[in-house]
PDB file of C-alpha atoms and ligand atoms in Angstrom:
ATOM      1  CA  UNK A   1      -0.006  -0.004   0.004  1.00  0.00           C
ATOM      2  CA  UNK A   2       1.449   3.389  -0.974  1.00  0.00           C
ATOM      3  CA  UNK A   3       1.084   5.916   1.824  1.00  0.00           C
ATOM      4  CA  UNK A   4      -0.649   9.218   1.246  1.00  0.00           C
ATOM      5  CA  UNK A   5       2.046  11.911   1.018  1.00  0.00           C
ATOM      6  CA  UNK A   6       1.134  15.209   2.672  1.00  0.00           C
ATOM      7  CA  UNK A   7       3.540  18.102   2.082  1.00  0.00           C
ATOM      8  CA  UNK A   8       1.506  21.044   3.367  1.00  0.00           C
ATOM      9  CA  UNK A   9      -0.387  21.712   6.584  1.00  0.00           C
ATOM     10  CA  UNK A  10      -3.635  21.732   4.540  1.00  0.00           C
ATOM     11  CA  UNK A  11      -2.944  18.345   2.999  1.00  0.00           C
ATOM     12  CA  UNK A  12      -2.063  16.917   6.394  1.00  0.00           C
ATOM     13  CA  UNK A  13      -5.214  18.419   7.990  1.00  0.00           C
ATOM     14  CA  UNK A  14      -7.349  16.834   5.241  1.00  0.00           C
ATOM     15  CA  UNK A  15      -5.903  13.339   5.708  1.00  0.00           C
ATOM     16  CA  UNK A  16      -5.982  13.741   9.504  1.00  0.00           C
ATOM     17  CA  UNK A  17      -9.663  14.614   9.368  1.00  0.00           C
ATOM     18  CA  UNK A  18     -10.335  11.389   7.462  1.00  0.00           C
ATOM     19  CA  UNK A  19      -8.253   9.196   9.808  1.00  0.00           C
ATOM     20  CA  UNK A  20     -10.249   6.458  11.501  1.00  0.00           C
ATOM     21  CA  UNK A  21      -9.628   5.445  15.107  1.00  0.00           C
ATOM     22  CA  UNK A  22      -6.374   6.144  16.929  1.00  0.00           C
ATOM     23  CA  UNK A  23      -3.349   7.761  15.369  1.00  0.00           C
ATOM     24  CA  UNK A  24       0.363   6.998  16.016  1.00  0.00           C
ATOM     25  CA  UNK A  25       3.154   9.367  14.948  1.00  0.00           C
ATOM     26  CA  UNK A  26       6.749   8.310  14.233  1.00  0.00           C
ATOM     27  CA  UNK A  27       8.792  11.531  13.826  1.00  0.00           C
ATOM     28  CA  UNK A  28      11.942  11.066  11.699  1.00  0.00           C
ATOM     29  CA  UNK A  29      14.486  13.022   9.746  1.00  0.00           C
ATOM     30  CA  UNK A  30      14.304  10.476   6.964  1.00  0.00           C
ATOM     31  CA  UNK A  31      17.216   8.245   5.775  1.00  0.00           C
ATOM     32  CA  UNK A  32      15.113   5.457   7.258  1.00  0.00           C
ATOM     33  CA  UNK A  33      16.844   2.303   8.398  1.00  0.00           C
ATOM     34  CA  UNK A  34      15.815  -0.817  10.252  1.00  0.00           C
ATOM     35  CA  UNK A  35      15.755   1.108  13.543  1.00  0.00           C
ATOM     36  CA  UNK A  36      13.052   3.464  12.186  1.00  0.00           C
ATOM     37  CA  UNK A  37      11.244   0.504  10.657  1.00  0.00           C
ATOM     38  CA  UNK A  38      11.053  -1.206  14.023  1.00  0.00           C
ATOM     39  CA  UNK A  39       9.491   1.999  15.482  1.00  0.00           C
ATOM     40  CA  UNK A  40       6.974   2.063  12.635  1.00  0.00           C
ATOM     41  CA  UNK A  41       6.070  -1.600  13.359  1.00  0.00           C
ATOM     42  CA  UNK A  42       5.557  -0.673  17.029  1.00  0.00           C
ATOM     43  CA  UNK A  43       3.336   2.251  15.965  1.00  0.00           C
ATOM     44  CA  UNK A  44       1.363  -0.132  13.717  1.00  0.00           C
ATOM     45  CA  UNK A  45       0.655  -2.316  16.789  1.00  0.00           C
ATOM     46  CA  UNK A  46      -0.464   0.689  18.853  1.00  0.00           C
ATOM     47  CA  UNK A  47      -2.850   2.612  16.571  1.00  0.00           C
ATOM     48  CA  UNK A  48      -5.226   2.306  13.623  1.00  0.00           C
ATOM     49  CA  UNK A  49      -3.509   4.987  11.567  1.00  0.00           C
ATOM     50  CA  UNK A  50       0.278   5.451  11.367  1.00  0.00           C
ATOM     51  CA  UNK A  51       1.800   8.807  10.324  1.00  0.00           C
ATOM     52  CA  UNK A  52       5.580   9.061   9.671  1.00  0.00           C
ATOM     53  CA  UNK A  53       7.019  12.547   9.484  1.00  0.00           C
ATOM     54  CA  UNK A  54      10.151  13.092   7.371  1.00  0.00           C
ATOM     55  CA  UNK A  55      11.731  16.493   8.062  1.00  0.00           C
ATOM     56  CA  UNK A  56      15.376  17.453   8.535  1.00  0.00           C
ATOM     57  CA  UNK A  57      14.841  20.147  11.158  1.00  0.00           C
ATOM     58  CA  UNK A  58      17.328  23.037  10.758  1.00  0.00           C
ATOM     59  CA  UNK A  59      16.532  24.303  14.260  1.00  0.00           C
ATOM     60  CA  UNK A  60      18.267  21.375  15.915  1.00  0.00           C
ATOM     61  CA  UNK A  61      21.570  21.634  14.009  1.00  0.00           C
ATOM     62  CA  UNK A  62      24.276  23.948  15.295  1.00  0.00           C
ATOM     63  CA  UNK A  63      26.740  25.980  13.236  1.00  0.00           C
ATOM     64  CA  UNK A  64      29.314  23.610  11.685  1.00  0.00           C
ATOM     65  CA  UNK A  65      27.090  20.563  12.105  1.00  0.00           C
ATOM     66  CA  UNK A  66      25.927  18.306   9.287  1.00  0.00           C
ATOM     67  CA  UNK A  67      22.655  19.973   8.241  1.00  0.00           C
ATOM     68  CA  UNK A  68      23.699  20.343   4.610  1.00  0.00           C
ATOM     69  CA  UNK A  69      25.108  16.883   4.181  1.00  0.00           C
ATOM     70  CA  UNK A  70      22.476  15.074   6.286  1.00  0.00           C
ATOM     71  CA  UNK A  71      21.294  12.167   4.037  1.00  0.00           C
ATOM     72  CA  UNK A  72      18.046  12.898   2.153  1.00  0.00           C
ATOM     73  CA  UNK A  73      16.642   9.701   0.626  1.00  0.00           C
ATOM     74  CA  UNK A  74      12.976  10.525   0.232  1.00  0.00           C
ATOM     75  CA  UNK A  75      12.080   7.965  -2.508  1.00  0.00           C
ATOM     76  CA  UNK A  76      13.604   5.130  -0.489  1.00  0.00           C
ATOM     77  CA  UNK A  77      11.922   6.428   2.669  1.00  0.00           C
ATOM     78  CA  UNK A  78       8.501   6.268   1.018  1.00  0.00           C
ATOM     79  CA  UNK A  79       9.263   2.702  -0.186  1.00  0.00           C
ATOM     80  CA  UNK A  80      10.181   1.686   3.350  1.00  0.00           C
ATOM     81  CA  UNK A  81       6.980   3.284   4.686  1.00  0.00           C
ATOM     82  CA  UNK A  82       4.942   1.480   2.011  1.00  0.00           C
ATOM     83  CA  UNK A  83       6.531  -1.842   2.980  1.00  0.00           C
ATOM     84  CA  UNK A  84       5.628  -1.227   6.632  1.00  0.00           C
ATOM     85  CA  UNK A  85       2.019  -0.313   5.857  1.00  0.00           C
ATOM     86  CA  UNK A  86       2.338   3.392   6.863  1.00  0.00           C
ATOM     87  CA  UNK A  87      -0.847   5.339   6.092  1.00  0.00           C
ATOM     88  CA  UNK A  88       0.501   8.865   5.811  1.00  0.00           C
ATOM     89  CA  UNK A  89       3.968  10.351   5.214  1.00  0.00           C
ATOM     90  CA  UNK A  90       4.129  14.011   6.288  1.00  0.00           C
ATOM     91  CA  UNK A  91       7.074  15.590   4.450  1.00  0.00           C
ATOM     92  CA  UNK A  92       6.944  19.372   4.842  1.00  0.00           C
ATOM     93  CA  UNK A  93       9.497  21.786   3.461  1.00  0.00           C
ATOM     94  CA  UNK A  94      11.339  24.171   5.799  1.00  0.00           C
ATOM     95  CA  UNK A  95       9.036  26.933   4.480  1.00  0.00           C
ATOM     96  CA  UNK A  96       5.971  24.921   5.514  1.00  0.00           C
ATOM     97  CA  UNK A  97       7.271  24.205   8.996  1.00  0.00           C
ATOM     98  CA  UNK A  98       8.812  27.628   9.589  1.00  0.00           C
ATOM     99  CA  UNK A  99       6.996  30.133   7.375  1.00  0.00           C
ATOM    100  CA  UNK A 100       8.531  32.879   9.531  1.00  0.00           C
ATOM    101  CA  UNK A 101      11.653  32.919  11.685  1.00  0.00           C
ATOM    102  CA  UNK A 102      10.215  31.435  14.894  1.00  0.00           C
ATOM    103  CA  UNK A 103      10.186  33.948  17.747  1.00  0.00           C
ATOM    104  CA  UNK A 104       8.722  31.608  20.367  1.00  0.00           C
ATOM    105  CA  UNK A 105      10.434  28.249  20.841  1.00  0.00           C
ATOM    106  CA  UNK A 106      10.557  25.499  23.429  1.00  0.00           C
ATOM    107  CA  UNK A 107      13.341  25.877  26.024  1.00  0.00           C
ATOM    108  CA  UNK A 108      14.722  22.539  27.086  1.00  0.00           C
ATOM    109  CA  UNK A 109      15.734  23.778  30.560  1.00  0.00           C
ATOM    110  CA  UNK A 110      18.550  22.296  32.674  1.00  0.00           C
ATOM    111  CA  UNK A 111      18.218  18.827  31.121  1.00  0.00           C
ATOM    112  CA  UNK A 112      18.986  20.330  27.728  1.00  0.00           C
ATOM    113  CA  UNK A 113      22.343  21.595  29.008  1.00  0.00           C
ATOM    114  CA  UNK A 114      23.536  18.234  30.244  1.00  0.00           C
ATOM    115  CA  UNK A 115      25.459  15.454  28.466  1.00  0.00           C
ATOM    116  CA  UNK A 116      24.704  15.759  24.717  1.00  0.00           C
ATOM    117  CA  UNK A 117      23.496  19.333  25.314  1.00  0.00           C
ATOM    118  CA  UNK A 118      26.943  20.353  26.583  1.00  0.00           C
ATOM    119  CA  UNK A 119      28.539  19.706  23.173  1.00  0.00           C
ATOM    120  CA  UNK A 120      25.481  20.713  21.129  1.00  0.00           C
ATOM    121  CA  UNK A 121      24.142  23.965  22.680  1.00  0.00           C
ATOM    122  CA  UNK A 122      20.582  24.720  21.532  1.00  0.00           C
ATOM    123  CA  UNK A 123      20.121  21.240  19.975  1.00  0.00           C
ATOM    124  CA  UNK A 124      17.404  20.126  22.356  1.00  0.00           C
ATOM    125  CA  UNK A 125      15.532  23.448  22.170  1.00  0.00           C
ATOM    126  CA  UNK A 126      15.317  22.992  18.410  1.00  0.00           C
ATOM    127  CA  UNK A 127      14.416  19.316  18.666  1.00  0.00           C
ATOM    128  CA  UNK A 128      11.634  19.932  21.224  1.00  0.00           C
ATOM    129  CA  UNK A 129      10.286  22.863  19.216  1.00  0.00           C
ATOM    130  CA  UNK A 130       9.819  20.778  16.076  1.00  0.00           C
ATOM    131  CA  UNK A 131       8.423  17.790  18.007  1.00  0.00           C
ATOM    132  CA  UNK A 132       5.839  20.014  19.704  1.00  0.00           C
ATOM    133  CA  UNK A 133       4.907  21.493  16.344  1.00  0.00           C
ATOM    134  CA  UNK A 134       4.531  17.996  14.882  1.00  0.00           C
ATOM    135  CA  UNK A 135       2.323  16.980  17.835  1.00  0.00           C
ATOM    136  CA  UNK A 136       0.057  19.994  17.191  1.00  0.00           C
ATOM    137  CA  UNK A 137      -0.074  19.417  13.415  1.00  0.00           C
ATOM    138  CA  UNK A 138      -0.660  15.677  13.534  1.00  0.00           C
ATOM    139  CA  UNK A 139      -2.607  15.368  16.794  1.00  0.00           C
ATOM    140  CA  UNK A 140      -1.440  11.815  17.568  1.00  0.00           C
ATOM    141  CA  UNK A 141      -2.717   9.635  20.418  1.00  0.00           C
ATOM    142  CA  UNK A 142       0.748   8.104  20.710  1.00  0.00           C
ATOM    143  CA  UNK A 143       4.197   8.991  19.395  1.00  0.00           C
ATOM    144  CA  UNK A 144       7.061   6.476  19.096  1.00  0.00           C
ATOM    145  CA  UNK A 145      10.764   7.375  19.598  1.00  0.00           C
ATOM    146  CA  UNK A 146      13.919   5.293  19.745  1.00  0.00           C
ATOM    147  CA  UNK A 147      15.752   4.445  22.941  1.00  0.00           C
ATOM    148  CA  UNK A 148      18.926   5.062  20.868  1.00  0.00           C
ATOM    149  CA  UNK A 149      18.421   8.818  21.507  1.00  0.00           C
ATOM    150  CA  UNK A 150      17.781   8.303  25.232  1.00  0.00           C
ATOM    151  CA  UNK A 151      18.240  11.923  26.267  1.00  0.00           C
ATOM    152  CA  UNK A 152      15.931  13.084  23.477  1.00  0.00           C
ATOM    153  CA  UNK A 153      13.332  10.529  24.619  1.00  0.00           C
ATOM    154  CA  UNK A 154      13.603  11.664  28.289  1.00  0.00           C
ATOM    155  CA  UNK A 155      13.220  15.278  27.260  1.00  0.00           C
ATOM    156  CA  UNK A 156      10.170  14.619  25.086  1.00  0.00           C
ATOM    157  CA  UNK A 157       8.545  12.702  27.957  1.00  0.00           C
ATOM    158  CA  UNK A 158       9.328  15.683  30.223  1.00  0.00           C
ATOM    159  CA  UNK A 159       7.959  18.217  27.708  1.00  0.00           C
ATOM    160  CA  UNK A 160       4.720  16.239  27.333  1.00  0.00           C
ATOM    161  CA  UNK A 161       4.366  16.103  31.122  1.00  0.00           C
ATOM    162  CA  UNK A 162       5.355  19.725  31.857  1.00  0.00           C
ATOM    163  CA  UNK A 163       3.315  21.230  29.035  1.00  0.00           C
ATOM    164  CA  UNK A 164       0.326  18.877  29.356  1.00  0.00           C
ATOM    165  CA  UNK A 165       0.605  17.629  25.798  1.00  0.00           C
ATOM    166  CA  UNK A 166      -2.116  14.985  25.390  1.00  0.00           C
ATOM    167  CA  UNK A 167       0.027  12.282  23.741  1.00  0.00           C
ATOM    168  CA  UNK A 168       1.419   8.989  25.056  1.00  0.00           C
ATOM    169  CA  UNK A 169       5.148   8.581  24.486  1.00  0.00           C
ATOM    170  CA  UNK A 170       6.315   5.110  23.558  1.00  0.00           C
ATOM    171  CA  UNK A 171       9.962   3.974  23.305  1.00  0.00           C
ATOM    172  CA  UNK A 172      11.379   1.355  20.907  1.00  0.00           C
ATOM    173  CA  UNK A 173      14.608  -0.515  21.621  1.00  0.00           C
ATOM    174  CA  UNK A 174      17.888   0.319  19.856  1.00  0.00           C
ATOM    175  CA  UNK A 175      18.463  -1.821  16.761  1.00  0.00           C
ATOM    176  CA  UNK A 176      22.101  -2.908  16.234  1.00  0.00           C
ATOM    177  CA  UNK A 177      24.248  -4.303  13.460  1.00  0.00           C
ATOM    178  CA  UNK A 178      25.743  -7.795  13.720  1.00  0.00           C
ATOM    179  CA  UNK A 179      28.700  -6.536  15.791  1.00  0.00           C
ATOM    180  CA  UNK A 180      26.749  -4.217  18.074  1.00  0.00           C
ATOM    181  CA  UNK A 181      27.071  -0.862  16.287  1.00  0.00           C
ATOM    182  CA  UNK A 182      23.776   1.010  16.851  1.00  0.00           C
ATOM    183  CA  UNK A 183      21.922   1.808  13.625  1.00  0.00           C
ATOM    184  CA  UNK A 184      22.052   5.499  12.816  1.00  0.00           C
ATOM    185  CA  UNK A 185      21.393   7.536   9.697  1.00  0.00           C
ATOM    186  CA  UNK A 186      24.906   8.988  10.286  1.00  0.00           C
ATOM    187  CA  UNK A 187      26.606   5.550   9.956  1.00  0.00           C
ATOM    188  CA  UNK A 188      26.547   6.022   6.228  1.00  0.00           C
ATOM    189  CA  UNK A 189      29.161   8.775   6.613  1.00  0.00           C
ATOM    190  CA  UNK A 190      31.695   6.193   7.884  1.00  0.00           C
ATOM    191  CA  UNK A 191      34.379   4.743   5.625  1.00  0.00           C
ATOM    192  CA  UNK A 192      35.409   1.089   6.279  1.00  0.00           C
ATOM    193  CA  UNK A 193      38.237   1.966   8.707  1.00  0.00           C
ATOM    194  CA  UNK A 194      36.049   4.478  10.571  1.00  0.00           C
ATOM    195  CA  UNK A 195      33.269   1.882  10.744  1.00  0.00           C
ATOM    196  CA  UNK A 196      35.741  -0.548  12.351  1.00  0.00           C
ATOM    197  CA  UNK A 197      36.687   2.046  14.975  1.00  0.00           C
ATOM    198  CA  UNK A 198      33.089   3.108  15.642  1.00  0.00           C
ATOM    199  CA  UNK A 199      32.071  -0.286  17.021  1.00  0.00           C
ATOM    200  CA  UNK A 200      34.098   0.608  20.148  1.00  0.00           C
ATOM    201  CA  UNK A 201      31.137   2.721  21.345  1.00  0.00           C
ATOM    202  CA  UNK A 202      28.837  -0.278  21.685  1.00  0.00           C
ATOM    203  CA  UNK A 203      31.731  -2.440  22.950  1.00  0.00           C
ATOM    204  CA  UNK A 204      32.344   0.115  25.704  1.00  0.00           C
ATOM    205  CA  UNK A 205      28.666  -0.040  26.703  1.00  0.00           C
ATOM    206  CA  UNK A 206      28.787  -3.825  26.732  1.00  0.00           C
ATOM    207  CA  UNK A 207      31.902  -3.818  28.917  1.00  0.00           C
ATOM    208  CA  UNK A 208      30.146  -1.375  31.314  1.00  0.00           C
ATOM    209  CA  UNK A 209      27.007  -3.549  31.395  1.00  0.00           C
ATOM    210  CA  UNK A 210      29.130  -6.610  32.142  1.00  0.00           C
ATOM    211  CA  UNK A 211      30.629  -4.787  35.153  1.00  0.00           C
ATOM    212  CA  UNK A 212      27.280  -3.704  36.622  1.00  0.00           C
ATOM    213  CA  UNK A 213      27.653  -5.869  39.752  1.00  0.00           C
ATOM    214  CA  UNK A 214      30.632  -3.736  40.760  1.00  0.00           C
ATOM    215  CA  UNK A 215      28.566  -0.541  40.939  1.00  0.00           C
ATOM    216  CA  UNK A 216      28.870   2.826  39.137  1.00  0.00           C
ATOM    217  CA  UNK A 217      32.691   3.142  39.392  1.00  0.00           C
ATOM    218  CA  UNK A 218      33.249  -0.319  37.958  1.00  0.00           C
ATOM    219  CA  UNK A 219      30.779   0.320  35.099  1.00  0.00           C
ATOM    220  CA  UNK A 220      32.512   3.584  34.125  1.00  0.00           C
ATOM    221  CA  UNK A 221      35.999   2.119  34.526  1.00  0.00           C
ATOM    222  CA  UNK A 222      35.208  -0.881  32.296  1.00  0.00           C
ATOM    223  CA  UNK A 223      33.601   1.204  29.588  1.00  0.00           C
ATOM    224  CA  UNK A 224      36.328   3.811  29.808  1.00  0.00           C
ATOM    225  CA  UNK A 225      39.059   1.210  29.282  1.00  0.00           C
ATOM    226  CA  UNK A 226      37.471   0.220  25.938  1.00  0.00           C
ATOM    227  CA  UNK A 227      37.193   3.862  24.876  1.00  0.00           C
ATOM    228  CA  UNK A 228      40.827   4.417  25.887  1.00  0.00           C
ATOM    229  CA  UNK A 229      41.963   1.702  23.496  1.00  0.00           C
ATOM    230  CA  UNK A 230      39.743   3.077  20.697  1.00  0.00           C
ATOM    231  CA  UNK A 231      41.306   6.542  21.212  1.00  0.00           C
ATOM    232  CA  UNK A 232      44.609   5.011  20.129  1.00  0.00           C
ATOM    233  CA  UNK A 233      43.136   3.269  17.045  1.00  0.00           C
ATOM    234  CA  UNK A 234      43.687   4.424  13.447  1.00  0.00           C
ATOM    235  CA  UNK A 235      41.479   6.308  12.806  1.00  0.00           C
ATOM    236  CA  UNK A 236      40.907   7.188  16.436  1.00  0.00           C
ATOM    237  CA  UNK A 237      37.647   7.481  18.334  1.00  0.00           C
ATOM    238  CA  UNK A 238      37.653  10.919  19.990  1.00  0.00           C
ATOM    239  CA  UNK A 239      35.307  10.460  22.978  1.00  0.00           C
ATOM    240  CA  UNK A 240      32.918  13.329  23.780  1.00  0.00           C
ATOM    241  CA  UNK A 241      31.500  11.856  26.980  1.00  0.00           C
ATOM    242  CA  UNK A 242      30.947   8.687  28.900  1.00  0.00           C
ATOM    243  CA  UNK A 243      28.374   9.138  31.676  1.00  0.00           C
ATOM    244  CA  UNK A 244      26.158   7.125  33.975  1.00  0.00           C
ATOM    245  CA  UNK A 245      22.978   9.126  34.456  1.00  0.00           C
ATOM    246  CA  UNK A 246      19.453   9.048  35.813  1.00  0.00           C
ATOM    247  CA  UNK A 247      17.193   7.949  32.881  1.00  0.00           C
ATOM    248  CA  UNK A 248      14.590  10.640  33.655  1.00  0.00           C
ATOM    249  CA  UNK A 249      16.839  13.668  34.260  1.00  0.00           C
ATOM    250  CA  UNK A 250      20.191  12.792  32.650  1.00  0.00           C
ATOM    251  CA  UNK A 251      21.912  14.049  35.799  1.00  0.00           C
ATOM    252  CA  UNK A 252      24.956  12.015  36.890  1.00  0.00           C
ATOM    253  CA  UNK A 253      24.162   9.301  39.394  1.00  0.00           C
ATOM    254  CA  UNK A 254      26.264   9.224  42.506  1.00  0.00           C
ATOM    255  CA  UNK A 255      28.908   6.652  43.481  1.00  0.00           C
ATOM    256  CA  UNK A 256      26.499   4.612  45.632  1.00  0.00           C
ATOM    257  CA  UNK A 257      23.614   4.732  43.225  1.00  0.00           C
ATOM    258  CA  UNK A 258      21.214   1.788  43.011  1.00  0.00           C
ATOM    259  CA  UNK A 259      18.298   1.349  40.636  1.00  0.00           C
ATOM    260  CA  UNK A 260      17.865   2.316  37.009  1.00  0.00           C
ATOM    261  CA  UNK A 261      20.561   4.293  35.181  1.00  0.00           C
ATOM    262  CA  UNK A 262      21.623   4.907  31.600  1.00  0.00           C
ATOM    263  CA  UNK A 263      25.227   4.457  30.493  1.00  0.00           C
ATOM    264  CA  UNK A 264      25.575   6.942  27.610  1.00  0.00           C
ATOM    265  CA  UNK A 265      28.525   7.497  25.331  1.00  0.00           C
ATOM    266  CA  UNK A 266      29.368   9.752  22.411  1.00  0.00           C
ATOM    267  CA  UNK A 267      32.395  10.246  20.254  1.00  0.00           C
ATOM    268  CA  UNK A 268      33.693  11.411  16.950  1.00  0.00           C
ATOM    269  CA  UNK A 269      35.224   9.177  14.279  1.00  0.00           C
ATOM    270  CA  UNK A 270      36.603  11.449  11.574  1.00  0.00           C
ATOM    271  CA  UNK A 271      33.919  14.105  11.114  1.00  0.00           C
ATOM    272  CA  UNK A 272      31.097  11.891  12.323  1.00  0.00           C
ATOM    273  CA  UNK A 273      29.459  12.362  15.727  1.00  0.00           C
ATOM    274  CA  UNK A 274      27.971   9.130  17.053  1.00  0.00           C
ATOM    275  CA  UNK A 275      25.998   8.422  20.212  1.00  0.00           C
ATOM    276  CA  UNK A 276      24.836   5.226  21.931  1.00  0.00           C
ATOM    277  CA  UNK A 277      23.538   4.140  25.326  1.00  0.00           C
ATOM    278  CA  UNK A 278      22.408   1.155  27.300  1.00  0.00           C
ATOM    279  CA  UNK A 279      19.839   1.077  30.141  1.00  0.00           C
ATOM    280  CA  UNK A 280      21.226  -0.590  33.318  1.00  0.00           C
ATOM    281  CA  UNK A 281      19.862  -1.584  36.676  1.00  0.00           C
ATOM    282  CA  UNK A 282      22.352  -1.173  39.559  1.00  0.00           C
ATOM    283  CA  UNK A 283      21.782  -3.380  42.584  1.00  0.00           C
TER     284      UNK A 283
HETATM  285  O1  PAF B 301      15.399  11.702  16.270  1.00  0.00           O
HETATM  286  C1  PAF B 301      15.186  12.400  15.276  1.00  0.00           C
HETATM  287  O2  PAF B 301      15.293  11.932  14.130  1.00  0.00           O
HETATM  288  C2  PAF B 301      14.839  13.879  15.417  1.00  0.00           C
HETATM  289  O3  PAF B 301      15.509  14.432  16.497  1.00  0.00           O
HETATM  290  C3  PAF B 301      13.319  14.132  15.542  1.00  0.00           C
HETATM  291  C4  PAF B 301      12.745  13.498  16.799  1.00  0.00           C
HETATM  292  C5  PAF B 301      12.615  13.579  14.319  1.00  0.00           C
HETATM  293  C6  PAF B 301      13.042  15.635  15.590  1.00  0.00           C
HETATM  294  O4  PAF B 301      13.559  16.261  14.479  1.00  0.00           O
END
């Protein structure tokens, strides 16, 4: 089944008015891979009508980031959506989403300045602003996001709670390649040698998870040792952060922490910024 493609607010409003039953939204920036497809399948289980948005949001890219070279693969994205039985693809232009320079935007607050927000100032403000706009435009009952972007997921949950947005937020697990590398639209930037180095991110998380019985210090030490080796590889992994944080706030957990936590890592291989994380439970 070929999905209906809506490119304007009016086209979206018309298909939305015809939608039967409950609606699930899967927001994406396109370049769809198996990770997105698993979120779409989850959405399909949760609602009668599935809407996938495809929009590379300029507001969440900082100066010098990869806005211009971000992969745009619209024909393949529509094929993937058709194969997954998506009902509607909402693919607005920048002009449709931001007809005027936005004056009022969402402020991510303290959470937006932690971890990924430290190296990407303003990123979470821009991300939350577009997600809130998509919620208003689509009016979904449920929206599905990947655990791969764990801080993004936590912030969207927090925005929905703090701003009383009437949408349920559902998370889908990270999908990985055969060797553990988390699927990401940015993986296609990696050359073969960079790809070989990049797997250290997920290996570090696995080493941390394996050390969970030793508590927070053991987790961070085990993961850090793997990153240390990768920093000496050719090409090197340049780590941005390795943190053990509260899943809801992304604040660092203390040395004696017990209960849920997220071990999150980010680094650069060549010009490519990659992130990954694993949820843990500390006894
Ligand atoms: O995760 C993404 O692809 C983007 O941050 C999102 C949620 C689609 C907002 O632009």
